[in-house]
mmCIF file of C-alpha atoms in Angstrom:
data_model
loop_
_atom_site.group_PDB
_atom_site.id
_atom_site.type_symbol
_atom_site.label_atom_id
_atom_site.label_comp_id
_atom_site.label_asym_id
_atom_site.label_seq_id
_atom_site.Cartn_x
_atom_site.Cartn_y
_atom_site.Cartn_z
ATOM 1 C CA MET A 463 -19.253 17.072 -9.075
ATOM 2 C CA ALA A 464 -17.312 15.488 -11.775
ATOM 3 C CA GLU A 465 -14.968 12.859 -12.896
ATOM 4 C CA LEU A 466 -12.013 13.860 -14.871
ATOM 5 C CA HIS A 467 -9.938 12.559 -17.799
ATOM 6 C CA LEU A 468 -7.206 12.988 -20.031
ATOM 7 C CA SER A 469 -6.282 11.416 -22.729
ATOM 8 C CA GLY A 470 -3.200 11.419 -24.410
ATOM 9 C CA VAL A 471 -2.573 14.511 -23.356
ATOM 10 C CA GLN A 472 0.368 16.839 -25.223
ATOM 11 C CA LYS A 473 1.756 20.223 -25.182
ATOM 12 C CA ILE A 474 3.982 21.148 -27.579
ATOM 13 C CA TYR A 475 5.665 24.644 -27.715
ATOM 14 C CA PRO A 476 6.037 27.215 -30.871
ATOM 15 C CA ASN A 477 10.034 26.491 -30.339
ATOM 16 C CA GLY A 478 9.744 22.728 -30.758
ATOM 17 C CA TYR A 479 9.418 21.983 -26.587
ATOM 18 C CA HIS A 480 7.574 18.683 -25.398
ATOM 19 C CA ALA A 481 6.868 19.641 -22.405
ATOM 20 C CA ILE A 482 4.102 17.063 -22.054
ATOM 21 C CA HIS A 483 3.697 13.331 -23.795
ATOM 22 C CA GLY A 484 0.556 11.985 -23.476
ATOM 23 C CA ILE A 485 -0.578 11.489 -20.401
ATOM 24 C CA ASP A 486 -3.981 9.864 -19.637
ATOM 25 C CA LEU A 487 -4.844 10.153 -15.950
ATOM 26 C CA GLY A 488 -8.428 9.217 -14.853
ATOM 27 C CA VAL A 489 -9.846 10.802 -11.910
ATOM 28 C CA ALA A 490 -12.558 9.506 -9.884
ATOM 29 C CA ASP A 491 -15.940 11.386 -8.851
ATOM 30 C CA GLY A 492 -14.377 13.265 -5.164
ATOM 31 C CA GLU A 493 -11.055 11.748 -5.555
ATOM 32 C CA PHE A 494 -8.158 13.895 -4.714
ATOM 33 C CA ILE A 495 -4.947 13.664 -6.839
ATOM 34 C CA VAL A 496 -1.433 14.477 -6.313
ATOM 35 C CA LEU A 497 1.209 16.247 -8.992
ATOM 36 C CA VAL A 498 4.302 15.306 -7.252
ATOM 37 C CA GLY A 499 7.768 15.711 -9.124
ATOM 38 C CA PRO A 500 10.951 18.004 -9.088
ATOM 39 C CA SER A 501 11.143 21.537 -11.136
ATOM 40 C CA GLY A 502 10.297 21.613 -14.841
ATOM 41 C CA CYS A 503 9.204 17.981 -14.747
ATOM 42 C CA GLY A 504 5.775 19.302 -16.144
ATOM 43 C CA LYS A 505 3.016 19.025 -13.702
ATOM 44 C CA SER A 506 2.518 22.592 -13.658
ATOM 45 C CA THR A 507 2.191 22.616 -16.804
ATOM 46 C CA LEU A 508 -0.309 20.110 -17.000
ATOM 47 C CA LEU A 509 -2.593 21.639 -14.367
ATOM 48 C CA ARG A 510 -2.475 25.262 -16.162
ATOM 49 C CA MET A 511 -4.131 23.152 -19.316
ATOM 50 C CA VAL A 512 -6.775 21.540 -17.040
ATOM 51 C CA ALA A 513 -7.218 25.085 -16.191
ATOM 52 C CA GLY A 514 -7.476 26.246 -19.580
ATOM 53 C CA LEU A 515 -4.436 29.089 -19.282
ATOM 54 C CA GLU A 516 -2.427 26.267 -21.007
ATOM 55 C CA THR A 517 -3.529 25.209 -25.293
ATOM 56 C CA VAL A 518 -3.510 21.742 -25.241
ATOM 57 C CA SER A 519 -1.574 20.079 -28.221
ATOM 58 C CA ASP A 520 -2.698 16.930 -28.769
ATOM 59 C CA GLY A 521 -5.223 14.854 -26.968
ATOM 60 C CA THR A 522 -8.892 15.574 -25.113
ATOM 61 C CA ILE A 523 -9.511 17.251 -21.822
ATOM 62 C CA ASP A 524 -13.262 15.831 -20.080
ATOM 63 C CA ILE A 525 -14.577 17.425 -16.973
ATOM 64 C CA GLY A 526 -18.037 15.664 -16.098
ATOM 65 C CA GLY A 527 -18.181 14.290 -19.518
ATOM 66 C CA ARG A 528 -17.550 18.162 -21.692
ATOM 67 C CA VAL A 529 -13.846 17.974 -23.261
ATOM 68 C CA VAL A 530 -12.990 21.066 -22.622
ATOM 69 C CA ASN A 531 -9.654 21.553 -24.594
ATOM 70 C CA ASN A 532 -11.640 24.902 -26.548
ATOM 71 C CA LEU A 533 -13.376 26.193 -23.863
ATOM 72 C CA GLU A 534 -12.664 29.611 -21.604
ATOM 73 C CA PRO A 535 -11.628 29.066 -18.114
ATOM 74 C CA ALA A 536 -14.802 30.270 -16.628
ATOM 75 C CA ASP A 537 -16.221 27.842 -18.853
ATOM 76 C CA ARG A 538 -14.433 24.768 -17.352
ATOM 77 C CA ASP A 539 -16.658 24.638 -14.073
ATOM 78 C CA ILE A 540 -13.229 24.284 -12.074
ATOM 79 C CA ALA A 541 -11.771 26.765 -9.314
ATOM 80 C CA MET A 542 -8.236 27.136 -9.061
ATOM 81 C CA VAL A 543 -6.124 28.516 -5.621
ATOM 82 C CA PHE A 544 -2.352 30.086 -6.537
ATOM 83 C CA GLN A 545 0.742 29.361 -4.865
ATOM 84 C CA ASN A 546 0.531 32.908 -3.956
ATOM 85 C CA TYR A 547 -3.004 33.479 -2.836
ATOM 86 C CA ALA A 548 -4.266 36.137 -6.172
ATOM 87 C CA LEU A 549 -5.839 38.084 -3.434
ATOM 88 C CA TYR A 550 -7.018 41.776 -4.768
ATOM 89 C CA PRO A 551 -5.185 44.120 -1.897
ATOM 90 C CA HIS A 552 -7.430 47.019 -1.686
ATOM 91 C CA MET A 553 -10.479 44.649 -1.191
ATOM 92 C CA LYS A 554 -12.067 43.505 1.950
ATOM 93 C CA VAL A 555 -11.833 39.731 2.384
ATOM 94 C CA TYR A 556 -15.904 39.639 1.952
ATOM 95 C CA ASP A 557 -15.594 41.022 -1.289
ATOM 96 C CA ASN A 558 -12.421 39.094 -2.556
ATOM 97 C CA MET A 559 -14.411 35.668 -2.569
ATOM 98 C CA ALA A 560 -17.778 37.428 -3.290
ATOM 99 C CA TYR A 561 -15.895 39.023 -6.839
ATOM 100 C CA GLY A 562 -16.178 36.020 -9.000
ATOM 101 C CA LEU A 563 -19.523 35.375 -8.354
ATOM 102 C CA ARG A 564 -20.761 39.081 -8.696
ATOM 103 C CA ASN A 565 -18.888 38.739 -11.837
ATOM 104 C CA ARG A 566 -21.320 35.708 -13.180
ATOM 105 C CA GLY A 567 -24.877 38.263 -12.065
ATOM 106 C CA MET A 568 -25.838 36.047 -9.026
ATOM 107 C CA ALA A 569 -27.938 37.588 -6.627
ATOM 108 C CA LYS A 570 -27.084 38.840 -3.617
ATOM 109 C CA ASP A 571 -28.411 36.916 -1.178
ATOM 110 C CA GLU A 572 -27.223 34.057 -2.881
ATOM 111 C CA ILE A 573 -23.828 35.461 -2.699
ATOM 112 C CA ASP A 574 -24.021 36.345 0.681
ATOM 113 C CA ARG A 575 -25.287 32.954 1.799
ATOM 114 C CA ARG A 576 -21.711 31.037 0.161
ATOM 115 C CA VAL A 577 -19.797 33.873 1.026
ATOM 116 C CA ARG A 578 -20.983 33.327 5.031
ATOM 117 C CA GLU A 579 -20.728 28.786 4.689
ATOM 118 C CA ALA A 580 -17.079 28.909 3.134
ATOM 119 C CA ALA A 581 -16.081 31.982 5.651
ATOM 120 C CA GLY A 582 -18.370 29.176 8.654
ATOM 121 C CA ILE A 583 -16.241 26.648 7.333
ATOM 122 C CA LEU A 584 -12.735 28.188 7.158
ATOM 123 C CA GLU A 585 -13.501 29.653 10.485
ATOM 124 C CA ILE A 586 -12.589 33.384 8.315
ATOM 125 C CA GLU A 587 -15.845 34.599 9.599
ATOM 126 C CA PRO A 588 -14.288 36.801 12.080
ATOM 127 C CA MET A 589 -12.049 38.314 9.082
ATOM 128 C CA LEU A 590 -14.274 39.172 6.771
ATOM 129 C CA ASP A 591 -14.005 42.936 7.191
ATOM 130 C CA ARG A 592 -10.369 42.738 7.271
ATOM 131 C CA ARG A 593 -7.623 43.378 4.095
ATOM 132 C CA PRO A 594 -5.302 40.863 2.849
ATOM 133 C CA ASN A 595 -2.427 42.905 3.992
ATOM 134 C CA GLN A 596 -4.209 42.733 7.730
ATOM 135 C CA LEU A 597 -3.735 38.849 7.493
ATOM 136 C CA SER A 598 -0.977 36.160 8.015
ATOM 137 C CA GLY A 599 -0.022 33.490 5.492
ATOM 138 C CA GLY A 600 -2.062 30.958 6.708
ATOM 139 C CA GLN A 601 -5.319 33.244 7.052
ATOM 140 C CA ARG A 602 -4.946 34.501 3.459
ATOM 141 C CA GLN A 603 -3.875 30.762 2.187
ATOM 142 C CA ARG A 604 -8.001 30.573 3.695
ATOM 143 C CA VAL A 605 -9.277 33.352 2.206
ATOM 144 C CA ALA A 606 -8.001 32.138 -1.452
ATOM 145 C CA MET A 607 -9.548 28.328 -0.708
ATOM 146 C CA GLY A 608 -12.687 30.822 0.468
ATOM 147 C CA ARG A 609 -13.127 32.009 -2.991
ATOM 148 C CA ALA A 610 -12.672 28.781 -4.997
ATOM 149 C CA ILE A 611 -15.635 27.054 -2.388
ATOM 150 C CA VAL A 612 -18.124 29.688 -2.980
ATOM 151 C CA ARG A 613 -18.017 29.065 -6.710
ATOM 152 C CA GLU A 614 -18.768 25.428 -5.852
ATOM 153 C CA PRO A 615 -16.636 24.217 -8.725
ATOM 154 C CA SER A 616 -17.086 20.170 -10.219
ATOM 155 C CA VAL A 617 -13.226 20.639 -9.961
ATOM 156 C CA PHE A 618 -10.552 22.090 -7.876
ATOM 157 C CA LEU A 619 -7.361 22.661 -9.237
ATOM 158 C CA PHE A 620 -4.077 23.738 -7.115
ATOM 159 C CA ASP A 621 -1.324 24.790 -8.118
ATOM 160 C CA GLU A 622 1.503 23.997 -5.348
ATOM 161 C CA PRO A 623 -0.577 26.194 -2.635
ATOM 162 C CA LEU A 624 1.757 25.940 0.463
ATOM 163 C CA SER A 625 5.000 26.387 -0.792
ATOM 164 C CA ASN A 626 5.100 30.193 0.855
ATOM 165 C CA LEU A 627 4.146 29.363 4.258
ATOM 166 C CA ASP A 628 6.487 27.920 6.455
ATOM 167 C CA ALA A 629 7.108 24.663 7.861
ATOM 168 C CA LYS A 630 5.216 24.326 10.780
ATOM 169 C CA LEU A 631 2.052 26.276 9.217
ATOM 170 C CA ARG A 632 2.479 23.771 5.956
ATOM 171 C CA VAL A 633 1.442 20.368 7.838
ATOM 172 C CA GLN A 634 -1.205 21.907 9.541
ATOM 173 C CA MET A 635 -2.686 23.648 6.087
ATOM 174 C CA ARG A 636 -1.912 20.589 4.527
ATOM 175 C CA VAL A 637 -4.465 18.922 7.157
ATOM 176 C CA GLU A 638 -6.749 21.398 6.726
ATOM 177 C CA ILE A 639 -6.783 21.152 2.700
ATOM 178 C CA LYS A 640 -7.582 17.343 2.943
ATOM 179 C CA ARG A 641 -10.219 17.262 5.668
ATOM 180 C CA LEU A 642 -11.937 20.365 3.888
ATOM 181 C CA GLN A 643 -11.652 18.031 0.680
ATOM 182 C CA ARG A 644 -13.073 14.912 1.718
ATOM 183 C CA ARG A 645 -16.161 17.191 3.210
ATOM 184 C CA LEU A 646 -16.643 18.805 0.377
ATOM 185 C CA GLY A 647 -16.483 15.998 -1.835
ATOM 186 C CA ILE A 648 -15.045 17.919 -4.896
ATOM 187 C CA THR A 649 -13.149 16.337 -7.764
ATOM 188 C CA SER A 650 -9.468 17.951 -6.412
ATOM 189 C CA LEU A 651 -6.218 18.206 -8.681
ATOM 190 C CA TYR A 652 -2.729 18.831 -6.768
ATOM 191 C CA VAL A 653 0.678 20.508 -7.508
ATOM 192 C CA THR A 654 3.273 20.351 -5.145
ATOM 193 C CA HIS A 655 7.380 19.442 -5.179
ATOM 194 C CA ASP A 656 7.274 18.194 -2.001
ATOM 195 C CA GLN A 657 7.213 14.454 -1.833
ATOM 196 C CA VAL A 658 6.175 14.405 2.134
ATOM 197 C CA GLU A 659 3.240 16.782 1.175
ATOM 198 C CA ALA A 660 2.482 14.183 -1.488
ATOM 199 C CA MET A 661 2.466 11.301 0.151
ATOM 200 C CA THR A 662 0.404 12.733 3.526
ATOM 201 C CA MET A 663 -2.468 14.447 0.690
ATOM 202 C CA ALA A 664 -3.256 11.821 -2.197
ATOM 203 C CA ASP A 665 -5.367 9.257 -2.921
ATOM 204 C CA ARG A 666 -3.233 8.712 -5.747
ATOM 205 C CA LEU A 667 0.057 9.959 -7.044
ATOM 206 C CA VAL A 668 0.965 10.768 -10.497
ATOM 207 C CA VAL A 669 5.092 10.929 -10.087
ATOM 208 C CA MET A 670 6.106 13.402 -13.061
ATOM 209 C CA ASN A 671 9.238 12.740 -14.594
ATOM 210 C CA GLY A 672 10.269 14.920 -17.999
ATOM 211 C CA GLY A 673 6.721 15.245 -18.884
ATOM 212 C CA ARG A 674 5.891 12.017 -18.241
ATOM 213 C CA ALA A 675 3.753 10.618 -15.911
ATOM 214 C CA GLU A 676 6.599 8.248 -14.381
ATOM 215 C CA GLN A 677 4.077 6.047 -12.312
ATOM 216 C CA ILE A 678 0.198 6.437 -11.005
ATOM 217 C CA GLY A 679 -0.789 4.845 -7.897
ATOM 218 C CA THR A 680 -1.308 5.119 -4.252
ATOM 219 C CA PRO A 681 1.036 6.122 -2.523
ATOM 220 C CA ILE A 682 1.673 2.991 -0.334
ATOM 221 C CA GLU A 683 1.958 1.370 -3.606
ATOM 222 C CA LEU A 684 4.468 3.888 -4.987
ATOM 223 C CA TYR A 685 6.253 3.205 -1.971
ATOM 224 C CA ASP A 686 6.832 -0.459 -2.297
ATOM 225 C CA ARG A 687 6.562 -1.163 -5.203
ATOM 226 C CA PRO A 688 8.664 1.978 -7.300
ATOM 227 C CA GLU A 689 8.276 1.004 -11.040
ATOM 228 C CA THR A 690 11.770 2.528 -11.724
ATOM 229 C CA THR A 691 14.836 4.006 -9.560
ATOM 230 C CA PHE A 692 13.805 7.647 -10.187
ATOM 231 C CA VAL A 693 10.504 7.056 -8.062
ATOM 232 C CA ALA A 694 12.114 4.862 -5.744
ATOM 233 C CA THR A 695 14.484 7.948 -5.479
ATOM 234 C CA PHE A 696 12.133 10.527 -5.333
ATOM 235 C CA ILE A 697 9.648 9.340 -3.407
ATOM 236 C CA GLY A 698 10.765 8.504 0.178
ATOM 237 C CA SER A 699 12.057 10.502 2.743
ATOM 238 C CA PRO A 700 15.421 9.508 3.497
ATOM 239 C CA SER A 701 15.752 8.303 -0.037
ATOM 240 C CA MET A 702 15.711 4.857 -1.194
ATOM 241 C CA ASN A 703 19.786 3.827 -1.502
ATOM 242 C CA LEU A 704 20.762 2.789 -5.115
ATOM 243 C CA LEU A 705 23.356 -0.183 -5.128
ATOM 244 C CA GLU A 706 25.419 -1.051 -8.165
ATOM 245 C CA GLY A 707 26.134 -4.975 -8.539
ATOM 246 C CA THR A 708 25.601 -8.322 -10.289
ATOM 247 C CA VAL A 709 23.721 -11.052 -9.221
ATOM 248 C CA ALA A 710 25.555 -13.774 -8.278
ATOM 249 C CA GLU A 711 25.180 -17.242 -9.237
ATOM 250 C CA GLY A 712 22.416 -19.032 -8.370
ATOM 251 C CA GLY A 713 20.997 -16.169 -7.517
ATOM 252 C CA THR A 714 21.341 -15.615 -4.149
ATOM 253 C CA SER A 715 22.662 -12.510 -3.579
ATOM 254 C CA VAL A 716 23.809 -9.317 -5.196
ATOM 255 C CA ALA A 717 28.083 -8.988 -4.834
ATOM 256 C CA LEU A 718 28.060 -5.316 -5.208
ATOM 257 C CA ASP A 719 30.986 -3.654 -7.207
ATOM 258 C CA SER A 720 32.053 -2.086 -3.479
ATOM 259 C CA GLY A 721 33.083 -5.924 -3.054
ATOM 260 C CA ALA A 722 30.408 -6.752 -0.427
ATOM 261 C CA SER A 723 27.835 -8.629 -0.752
ATOM 262 C CA ILE A 724 23.581 -8.648 -0.370
ATOM 263 C CA ASN A 725 21.468 -11.735 0.347
ATOM 264 C CA LEU A 726 17.474 -11.783 -1.610
ATOM 265 C CA PRO A 727 14.796 -12.891 -0.361
ATOM 266 C CA ASP A 728 13.757 -14.991 -3.259
ATOM 267 C CA PRO A 729 17.051 -16.391 -5.090
ATOM 268 C CA ARG A 730 16.679 -15.084 -8.673
ATOM 269 C CA ALA A 731 18.681 -18.048 -10.434
ATOM 270 C CA ASP A 732 17.457 -16.634 -14.092
ATOM 271 C CA LEU A 733 19.195 -13.148 -13.111
ATOM 272 C CA ALA A 734 22.650 -14.632 -12.172
ATOM 273 C CA GLY A 735 25.348 -13.485 -14.030
ATOM 274 C CA ARG A 736 23.159 -9.745 -14.854
ATOM 275 C CA SER A 737 24.472 -5.994 -13.832
ATOM 276 C CA VAL A 738 21.751 -4.847 -11.465
ATOM 277 C CA THR A 739 20.494 -1.598 -9.290
ATOM 278 C CA LEU A 740 19.735 -3.095 -5.980
ATOM 279 C CA GLY A 741 17.238 -0.958 -4.149
ATOM 280 C CA VAL A 742 17.149 -0.997 0.023
ATOM 281 C CA ARG A 743 15.229 1.898 1.978
ATOM 282 C CA PRO A 744 16.768 3.221 4.937
ATOM 283 C CA GLU A 745 14.427 1.329 7.321
ATOM 284 C CA HIS A 746 15.094 -1.828 6.059
ATOM 285 C CA LEU A 747 19.118 -1.711 6.933
ATOM 286 C CA THR A 748 19.556 -3.311 10.589
ATOM 287 C CA PRO A 749 23.140 -3.200 12.563
ATOM 288 C CA ALA A 750 24.576 -6.692 11.320
ATOM 289 C CA ALA A 751 27.281 -9.096 13.232
ATOM 290 C CA ASP A 752 30.649 -8.378 13.059
ATOM 291 C CA GLY A 753 32.194 -9.650 9.481
ATOM 292 C CA SER A 754 29.075 -10.195 7.877
ATOM 293 C CA GLY A 755 26.465 -6.996 5.524
ATOM 294 C CA MET A 756 28.590 -4.097 4.536
ATOM 295 C CA THR A 757 31.087 -1.914 6.788
ATOM 296 C CA LEU A 758 29.140 1.246 6.058
ATOM 297 C CA ARG A 759 32.112 3.866 7.448
ATOM 298 C CA LEU A 760 30.355 7.126 9.233
ATOM 299 C CA ASP A 761 30.299 10.596 7.770
ATOM 300 C CA LEU A 762 27.349 11.680 9.705
ATOM 301 C CA VAL A 763 24.988 10.272 12.756
ATOM 302 C CA GLU A 764 21.459 12.734 13.299
ATOM 303 C CA ALA A 765 19.618 11.903 16.118
ATOM 304 C CA LEU A 766 16.033 12.821 15.717
ATOM 305 C CA GLY A 767 14.185 11.390 18.825
ATOM 306 C CA ALA A 768 12.937 8.454 17.997
ATOM 307 C CA ASP A 769 14.708 7.701 15.188
ATOM 308 C CA THR A 770 18.217 7.728 14.516
ATOM 309 C CA LEU A 771 20.036 8.436 10.435
ATOM 310 C CA LEU A 772 23.483 7.167 9.656
ATOM 311 C CA HIS A 773 24.642 8.653 6.895
ATOM 312 C CA GLY A 774 28.033 7.319 5.318
ATOM 313 C CA HIS A 775 29.890 5.884 2.635
ATOM 314 C CA LEU A 776 30.628 1.780 2.042
ATOM 315 C CA ASP A 777 33.325 0.703 2.857
ATOM 316 C CA GLY A 778 35.844 0.305 -0.719
ATOM 317 C CA ASP A 779 33.540 2.728 -2.845
ATOM 318 C CA GLU A 780 34.034 6.795 -1.326
ATOM 319 C CA ARG A 781 31.442 7.443 -3.983
ATOM 320 C CA ARG A 782 28.492 5.367 -2.491
ATOM 321 C CA LEU A 783 26.689 7.257 -0.158
ATOM 322 C CA VAL A 784 24.434 5.053 2.030
ATOM 323 C CA THR A 785 21.500 6.307 4.368
ATOM 324 C CA VAL A 786 20.723 4.083 7.626
ATOM 325 C CA ARG A 787 17.391 4.949 9.588
ATOM 326 C CA LEU A 788 17.549 3.303 13.137
ATOM 327 C CA SER A 789 14.710 2.859 15.363
ATOM 328 C CA GLY A 790 16.131 4.751 18.845
ATOM 329 C CA HIS A 791 19.445 6.240 19.845
ATOM 330 C CA PHE A 792 22.311 4.935 18.422
ATOM 331 C CA ALA A 793 25.997 4.724 20.136
ATOM 332 C CA PRO A 794 27.779 7.829 19.621
ATOM 333 C CA GLY A 795 31.602 7.748 19.166
ATOM 334 C CA GLN A 796 31.669 4.783 16.372
ATOM 335 C CA ASP A 797 33.337 5.500 12.936
ATOM 336 C CA SER A 798 32.171 2.594 11.383
ATOM 337 C CA VAL A 799 28.900 -0.312 11.732
ATOM 338 C CA GLN A 800 28.066 -3.215 9.891
ATOM 339 C CA VAL A 801 24.657 -3.104 8.376
ATOM 340 C CA ALA A 802 22.979 -6.151 5.936
ATOM 341 C CA ALA A 803 19.345 -5.725 4.032
ATOM 342 C CA THR A 804 16.332 -7.074 5.276
ATOM 343 C CA ASP A 805 14.134 -9.020 2.972
ATOM 344 C CA ALA A 806 12.809 -5.745 1.764
ATOM 345 C CA VAL A 807 14.654 -5.309 -1.634
ATOM 346 C CA HIS A 808 14.380 -4.406 -4.934
ATOM 347 C CA LEU A 809 15.768 -4.926 -8.236
ATOM 348 C CA PHE A 810 16.456 -2.065 -11.220
ATOM 349 C CA ASP A 811 17.550 -2.709 -14.541
ATOM 350 C CA ARG A 812 21.102 -1.047 -14.377
ATOM 351 C CA GLU A 813 20.709 0.550 -17.364
ATOM 352 C CA THR A 814 17.341 1.623 -18.149
ATOM 353 C CA GLY A 815 16.447 1.955 -14.447
ATOM 354 C CA GLY A 816 13.275 -0.260 -14.846
ATOM 355 C CA ARG A 817 12.047 -2.608 -12.329
ATOM 356 C CA ILE A 818 13.073 -5.814 -12.742
#
């Protein structure tokens, strides 16, 4: 096991493109860190730099007390699980798992012990004599994980390992990966674009945006207190509603551009007259008595069983889309509903998007 430290890590390509901007990150021994963000944000590039598949333009990567910037991937004591499994199609499962150990000149008995032990952990012992084309996607992913486990690395690296699986299997596999990581206690860095996957698996999240670490923290910290509008809308499904307005005199409410008003739970007299972006999550909007709160013109009602999602636009602002999450059912046939915010609201600077 080992700690992983990134200090001022940058990636600048020969054409001048700045892919990674000075990332600082410390991963504790046995911690499961998830890098999450939209396509092109730099998360896979950062993972590949840790793996040694991309060079570091500036800064240092330290694994277990060793700076590994100039070490080959095989010398970094890491194991990587890829999106496409990267299994040898002509080899049986046993040989796929044993291949890397044989290349290192490990004794046959030790190879056999490690392969069978990993196969037992992953419950793939009956498949050791099969070839990859005889396995399902989930089984192939287990084999890929087994190949990583047998190396007994200091750090696990996962590059969107579940993206090729169907929705039901993804849920099952993310539970298995997290359970396995806890059992083995191996420091792990996991890349995904799926924020639900990130929220459910991570000890801590790193939300990437434009090659920068927008915010680092536990899933609940990022959900409850996003530091920017980007994090606010990226973390959470459905995403946080963002509404533009101006803090009223006395700081007790925000007058929205649509003409409605949202009360603030804590008066902010210091912000009176300031243009802000108000954030409120769908579950923190509730039906209100007629004449209070905001009028939401309904476009779509999604009945999900335990929850119901109301999607619509604010009366007075056709462009401003709002989602409300209700517990239970919603009477059909209505074309509008009055909603008001609870005390869980967030204020952001309208220009910078930073939390106020």
